[in-house]
JSON list of C-alpha atoms in Angstrom, two decimals:
[
{"chain": "A", "resi": 10, "resn": "MET", "atom": "CA", "xyz": [0.00, 0.00, 0.00]},
{"chain": "A", "resi": 11, "resn": "ILE", "atom": "CA", "xyz": [1.21, 3.47, -0.87]},
{"chain": "A", "resi": 12, "resn": "GLN", "atom": "CA", "xyz": [0.08, 6.67, 0.79]},
{"chain": "A", "resi": 13, "resn": "LEU", "atom": "CA", "xyz": [0.98, 10.25, -0.04]},
{"chain": "A", "resi": 14, "resn": "ILE", "atom": "CA", "xyz": [0.78, 13.05, 2.52]},
{"chain": "A", "resi": 15, "resn": "VAL", "atom": "CA", "xyz": [0.48, 16.16, 0.35]},
{"chain": "A", "resi": 16, "resn": "GLY", "atom": "CA", "xyz": [0.53, 19.83, 1.30]},
{"chain": "A", "resi": 17, "resn": "HIS", "atom": "CA", "xyz": [2.57, 22.98, 1.24]},
{"chain": "A", "resi": 18, "resn": "LYS", "atom": "CA", "xyz": [5.44, 23.74, 3.60]},
{"chain": "A", "resi": 19, "resn": "GLY", "atom": "CA", "xyz": [4.19, 24.15, 7.15]},
{"chain": "A", "resi": 20, "resn": "SER", "atom": "CA", "xyz": [1.01, 22.14, 6.64]},
{"chain": "A", "resi": 21, "resn": "GLY", "atom": "CA", "xyz": [1.99, 19.40, 9.12]},
{"chain": "A", "resi": 22, "resn": "LYS", "atom": "CA", "xyz": [3.22, 16.68, 6.73]},
{"chain": "A", "resi": 23, "resn": "THR", "atom": "CA", "xyz": [6.39, 15.91, 8.69]},
{"chain": "A", "resi": 24, "resn": "LYS", "atom": "CA", "xyz": [4.52, 15.87, 11.99]},
{"chain": "A", "resi": 25, "resn": "ALA", "atom": "CA", "xyz": [2.03, 13.42, 10.49]},
{"chain": "A", "resi": 26, "resn": "ILE", "atom": "CA", "xyz": [4.73, 11.11, 9.16]},
{"chain": "A", "resi": 27, "resn": "VAL", "atom": "CA", "xyz": [6.58, 11.17, 12.50]},
{"chain": "A", "resi": 28, "resn": "GLU", "atom": "CA", "xyz": [3.37, 10.18, 14.31]},
{"chain": "A", "resi": 29, "resn": "MET", "atom": "CA", "xyz": [2.65, 7.43, 11.77]},
{"chain": "A", "resi": 30, "resn": "ALA", "atom": "CA", "xyz": [6.19, 6.05, 11.99]},
{"chain": "A", "resi": 31, "resn": "ASN", "atom": "CA", "xyz": [6.25, 6.04, 15.78]},
{"chain": "A", "resi": 32, "resn": "LYS", "atom": "CA", "xyz": [2.84, 4.33, 15.86]},
{"chain": "A", "resi": 33, "resn": "ALA", "atom": "CA", "xyz": [4.06, 1.75, 13.35]},
{"chain": "A", "resi": 34, "resn": "VAL", "atom": "CA", "xyz": [7.09, 1.00, 15.55]},
{"chain": "A", "resi": 35, "resn": "LYS", "atom": "CA", "xyz": [4.75, 0.15, 18.43]},
{"chain": "A", "resi": 36, "resn": "GLU", "atom": "CA", "xyz": [2.32, -1.94, 16.38]},
{"chain": "A", "resi": 37, "resn": "SER", "atom": "CA", "xyz": [4.43, -3.55, 13.64]},
{"chain": "A", "resi": 38, "resn": "LYS", "atom": "CA", "xyz": [5.52, -7.15, 13.71]},
{"chain": "A", "resi": 39, "resn": "GLY", "atom": "CA", "xyz": [8.43, -6.23, 11.42]},
{"chain": "A", "resi": 40, "resn": "TYR", "atom": "CA", "xyz": [10.94, -3.45, 10.84]},
{"chain": "A", "resi": 41, "resn": "VAL", "atom": "CA", "xyz": [10.09, 0.21, 10.25]},
{"chain": "A", "resi": 42, "resn": "VAL", "atom": "CA", "xyz": [12.39, 2.35, 8.10]},
{"chain": "A", "resi": 43, "resn": "VAL", "atom": "CA", "xyz": [12.30, 6.15, 7.89]},
{"chain": "A", "resi": 44, "resn": "ILE", "atom": "CA", "xyz": [14.15, 7.86, 5.04]},
{"chain": "A", "resi": 45, "resn": "GLU", "atom": "CA", "xyz": [14.78, 11.58, 5.32]},
{"chain": "A", "resi": 46, "resn": "LYS", "atom": "CA", "xyz": [16.98, 14.09, 3.53]},
{"chain": "A", "resi": 47, "resn": "ASP", "atom": "CA", "xyz": [19.06, 15.13, 6.54]},
{"chain": "A", "resi": 48, "resn": "VAL", "atom": "CA", "xyz": [19.24, 14.76, 10.33]},
{"chain": "A", "resi": 49, "resn": "ARG", "atom": "CA", "xyz": [16.18, 16.89, 11.27]},
{"chain": "A", "resi": 50, "resn": "LEU", "atom": "CA", "xyz": [14.11, 14.00, 12.64]},
{"chain": "A", "resi": 51, "resn": "THR", "atom": "CA", "xyz": [16.84, 12.27, 14.64]},
{"chain": "A", "resi": 52, "resn": "TYR", "atom": "CA", "xyz": [15.23, 12.94, 18.02]},
{"chain": "A", "resi": 53, "resn": "GLU", "atom": "CA", "xyz": [11.61, 12.72, 16.90]},
{"chain": "A", "resi": 54, "resn": "ILE", "atom": "CA", "xyz": [11.64, 9.22, 15.44]},
{"chain": "A", "resi": 55, "resn": "SER", "atom": "CA", "xyz": [11.67, 6.28, 17.84]},
{"chain": "A", "resi": 56, "resn": "SER", "atom": "CA", "xyz": [15.07, 4.68, 18.16]},
{"chain": "A", "resi": 57, "resn": "ALA", "atom": "CA", "xyz": [13.41, 1.35, 17.31]},
{"chain": "A", "resi": 58, "resn": "ALA", "atom": "CA", "xyz": [12.97, 2.56, 13.71]},
{"chain": "A", "resi": 59, "resn": "ARG", "atom": "CA", "xyz": [15.84, 2.45, 11.23]},
{"chain": "A", "resi": 60, "resn": "LEU", "atom": "CA", "xyz": [16.50, 6.09, 10.34]},
{"chain": "A", "resi": 61, "resn": "VAL", "atom": "CA", "xyz": [18.29, 6.61, 7.01]},
{"chain": "A", "resi": 62, "resn": "TYR", "atom": "CA", "xyz": [19.65, 9.93, 5.75]},
{"chain": "A", "resi": 63, "resn": "SER", "atom": "CA", "xyz": [19.46, 10.07, 1.96]},
{"chain": "A", "resi": 64, "resn": "ASP", "atom": "CA", "xyz": [22.34, 12.56, 1.76]},
{"chain": "A", "resi": 65, "resn": "GLU", "atom": "CA", "xyz": [24.69, 9.99, 3.34]},
{"chain": "A", "resi": 66, "resn": "TYR", "atom": "CA", "xyz": [24.03, 7.64, 0.43]},
{"chain": "A", "resi": 67, "resn": "ALA", "atom": "CA", "xyz": [23.98, 10.35, -2.29]},
{"chain": "A", "resi": 68, "resn": "ILE", "atom": "CA", "xyz": [20.39, 9.43, -3.19]},
{"chain": "A", "resi": 69, "resn": "ALA", "atom": "CA", "xyz": [19.18, 11.93, -5.78]},
{"chain": "A", "resi": 70, "resn": "GLY", "atom": "CA", "xyz": [16.51, 11.42, -8.42]},
{"chain": "A", "resi": 71, "resn": "TYR", "atom": "CA", "xyz": [13.60, 9.04, -8.51]},
{"chain": "A", "resi": 72, "resn": "ASP", "atom": "CA", "xyz": [15.51, 6.16, -10.08]},
{"chain": "A", "resi": 73, "resn": "ALA", "atom": "CA", "xyz": [17.89, 6.32, -7.11]},
{"chain": "A", "resi": 74, "resn": "VAL", "atom": "CA", "xyz": [15.00, 6.49, -4.62]},
{"chain": "A", "resi": 75, "resn": "TYR", "atom": "CA", "xyz": [13.34, 3.49, -6.28]},
{"chain": "A", "resi": 76, "resn": "GLY", "atom": "CA", "xyz": [16.59, 1.54, -6.33]},
{"chain": "A", "resi": 77, "resn": "PHE", "atom": "CA", "xyz": [17.32, 2.35, -2.69]},
{"chain": "A", "resi": 78, "resn": "ILE", "atom": "CA", "xyz": [13.86, 1.30, -1.49]},
{"chain": "A", "resi": 79, "resn": "THR", "atom": "CA", "xyz": [13.83, -1.92, -3.51]},
{"chain": "A", "resi": 80, "resn": "GLY", "atom": "CA", "xyz": [17.36, -2.65, -2.31]},
{"chain": "A", "resi": 81, "resn": "LEU", "atom": "CA", "xyz": [16.23, -2.28, 1.29]},
{"chain": "A", "resi": 82, "resn": "LEU", "atom": "CA", "xyz": [13.35, -4.66, 0.63]},
{"chain": "A", "resi": 83, "resn": "ALA", "atom": "CA", "xyz": [15.53, -7.18, -1.18]},
{"chain": "A", "resi": 84, "resn": "GLY", "atom": "CA", "xyz": [17.99, -7.19, 1.70]},
{"chain": "A", "resi": 85, "resn": "ASN", "atom": "CA", "xyz": [15.46, -7.47, 4.50]},
{"chain": "A", "resi": 86, "resn": "TYR", "atom": "CA", "xyz": [12.19, -9.33, 4.09]},
{"chain": "A", "resi": 87, "resn": "ASP", "atom": "CA", "xyz": [11.07, -8.25, 7.57]},
{"chain": "A", "resi": 88, "resn": "ILE", "atom": "CA", "xyz": [10.47, -4.60, 6.64]},
{"chain": "A", "resi": 89, "resn": "THR", "atom": "CA", "xyz": [6.78, -3.82, 7.01]},
{"chain": "A", "resi": 90, "resn": "GLU", "atom": "CA", "xyz": [6.72, -0.03, 6.67]},
{"chain": "A", "resi": 91, "resn": "ILE", "atom": "CA", "xyz": [8.87, 2.56, 4.93]},
{"chain": "A", "resi": 92, "resn": "PHE", "atom": "CA", "xyz": [8.31, 6.28, 5.48]},
{"chain": "A", "resi": 93, "resn": "VAL", "atom": "CA", "xyz": [9.95, 8.86, 3.20]},
{"chain": "A", "resi": 94, "resn": "ASP", "atom": "CA", "xyz": [9.99, 12.51, 4.27]},
{"chain": "A", "resi": 95, "resn": "ALA", "atom": "CA", "xyz": [10.80, 15.40, 1.91]},
{"chain": "A", "resi": 96, "resn": "THR", "atom": "CA", "xyz": [10.28, 13.29, -1.20]},
{"chain": "A", "resi": 97, "resn": "LEU", "atom": "CA", "xyz": [10.61, 16.20, -3.63]},
{"chain": "A", "resi": 98, "resn": "ARG", "atom": "CA", "xyz": [13.84, 17.38, -1.98]},
{"chain": "A", "resi": 99, "resn": "ILE", "atom": "CA", "xyz": [15.32, 13.92, -2.47]},
{"chain": "A", "resi": 100, "resn": "GLY", "atom": "CA", "xyz": [13.94, 13.00, -5.89]},
{"chain": "A", "resi": 101, "resn": "GLY", "atom": "CA", "xyz": [13.37, 16.36, -7.55]},
{"chain": "A", "resi": 102, "resn": "ARG", "atom": "CA", "xyz": [10.35, 18.39, -8.62]},
{"chain": "A", "resi": 103, "resn": "ASN", "atom": "CA", "xyz": [9.54, 16.48, -11.82]},
{"chain": "A", "resi": 104, "resn": "MET", "atom": "CA", "xyz": [6.02, 15.26, -11.07]},
{"chain": "A", "resi": 105, "resn": "GLU", "atom": "CA", "xyz": [5.94, 12.81, -13.98]},
{"chain": "A", "resi": 106, "resn": "GLU", "atom": "CA", "xyz": [9.08, 11.08, -12.67]},
{"chain": "A", "resi": 107, "resn": "LEU", "atom": "CA", "xyz": [7.54, 11.01, -9.19]},
{"chain": "A", "resi": 108, "resn": "ALA", "atom": "CA", "xyz": [4.39, 9.43, -10.62]},
{"chain": "A", "resi": 109, "resn": "ALA", "atom": "CA", "xyz": [6.40, 6.81, -12.54]},
{"chain": "A", "resi": 110, "resn": "MET", "atom": "CA", "xyz": [8.27, 5.83, -9.35]},
{"chain": "A", "resi": 111, "resn": "ILE", "atom": "CA", "xyz": [5.07, 5.66, -7.29]},
{"chain": "A", "resi": 112, "resn": "GLU", "atom": "CA", "xyz": [3.42, 3.44, -9.91]},
{"chain": "A", "resi": 113, "resn": "LYS", "atom": "CA", "xyz": [6.41, 1.06, -9.91]},
{"chain": "A", "resi": 114, "resn": "LEU", "atom": "CA", "xyz": [6.56, 1.00, -6.11]},
{"chain": "A", "resi": 115, "resn": "ASP", "atom": "CA", "xyz": [2.83, 0.27, -5.93]},
{"chain": "A", "resi": 116, "resn": "LYS", "atom": "CA", "xyz": [3.49, -3.08, -7.62]},
{"chain": "A", "resi": 117, "resn": "VAL", "atom": "CA", "xyz": [6.45, -3.75, -5.32]},
{"chain": "A", "resi": 118, "resn": "SER", "atom": "CA", "xyz": [4.44, -2.88, -2.21]},
{"chain": "A", "resi": 119, "resn": "GLU", "atom": "CA", "xyz": [1.66, -5.27, -3.21]},
{"chain": "A", "resi": 120, "resn": "SER", "atom": "CA", "xyz": [4.00, -8.19, -3.81]},
{"chain": "A", "resi": 121, "resn": "SER", "atom": "CA", "xyz": [6.15, -7.56, -0.74]},
{"chain": "A", "resi": 122, "resn": "LYS", "atom": "CA", "xyz": [3.25, -6.59, 1.58]},
{"chain": "A", "resi": 123, "resn": "VAL", "atom": "CA", "xyz": [5.06, -3.41, 2.64]},
{"chain": "A", "resi": 124, "resn": "SER", "atom": "CA", "xyz": [3.42, -0.06, 3.35]},
{"chain": "A", "resi": 125, "resn": "LEU", "atom": "CA", "xyz": [5.10, 3.01, 1.87]},
{"chain": "A", "resi": 126, "resn": "VAL", "atom": "CA", "xyz": [4.26, 6.56, 2.98]},
{"chain": "A", "resi": 127, "resn": "PHE", "atom": "CA", "xyz": [5.71, 9.66, 1.30]},
{"chain": "A", "resi": 128, "resn": "THR", "atom": "CA", "xyz": [5.43, 13.36, 2.14]},
{"chain": "A", "resi": 129, "resn": "VAL", "atom": "CA", "xyz": [5.12, 15.56, -0.95]},
{"chain": "A", "resi": 130, "resn": "SER", "atom": "CA", "xyz": [5.37, 19.35, -0.63]},
{"chain": "A", "resi": 131, "resn": "CYS", "atom": "CA", "xyz": [2.99, 20.64, -3.26]},
{"chain": "A", "resi": 132, "resn": "ASP", "atom": "CA", "xyz": [-0.65, 21.31, -3.91]},
{"chain": "A", "resi": 133, "resn": "ILE", "atom": "CA", "xyz": [-2.70, 18.22, -4.71]},
{"chain": "A", "resi": 134, "resn": "SER", "atom": "CA", "xyz": [-3.63, 19.82, -8.04]},
{"chain": "A", "resi": 135, "resn": "ASP", "atom": "CA", "xyz": [0.08, 19.71, -9.03]},
{"chain": "A", "resi": 136, "resn": "LEU", "atom": "CA", "xyz": [0.12, 15.89, -8.86]},
{"chain": "A", "resi": 137, "resn": "PRO", "atom": "CA", "xyz": [-0.45, 13.80, -11.97]},
{"chain": "A", "resi": 138, "resn": "GLU", "atom": "CA", "xyz": [-3.91, 12.20, -12.02]},
{"chain": "A", "resi": 139, "resn": "SER", "atom": "CA", "xyz": [-2.37, 8.72, -11.96]},
{"chain": "A", "resi": 140, "resn": "ILE", "atom": "CA", "xyz": [-1.17, 9.09, -8.36]},
{"chain": "A", "resi": 141, "resn": "LYS", "atom": "CA", "xyz": [-3.90, 11.23, -6.79]},
{"chain": "A", "resi": 142, "resn": "ARG", "atom": "CA", "xyz": [-5.60, 8.02, -5.62]},
{"chain": "A", "resi": 143, "resn": "PHE", "atom": "CA", "xyz": [-2.76, 7.53, -3.10]},
{"chain": "A", "resi": 144, "resn": "VAL", "atom": "CA", "xyz": [-3.32, 10.87, -1.32]},
{"chain": "A", "resi": 145, "resn": "ILE", "atom": "CA", "xyz": [-4.56, 10.55, 2.25]}
]
């Protein structure tokens, strides 16, 4: 399952993803991974979650984001949830590339039974129609 938390800067997206990740840590029977651009969430995310800083791995562009996420899943079958904050800062502002990655990850999430949640800093009207169904 894929979910997108969409809104402009300051609309509470990061707060929502932090709450969702910390709740998942308490309820999940598997591992929870949080991917963020830099170290802003270090003290807000439960230490039981695996916190990954995309800058440390030079992740840039949606092909790299897709490859990183699928690599995590290939290396650890016990991951149940992945949360990605600041998606546009990591992957870029090309909405068609974002949509292509989300569509590919939707298939991966179904087959691997993993939940993926992304924050996207934009107006919902800026998203391609193909991925608006994932907005929560």
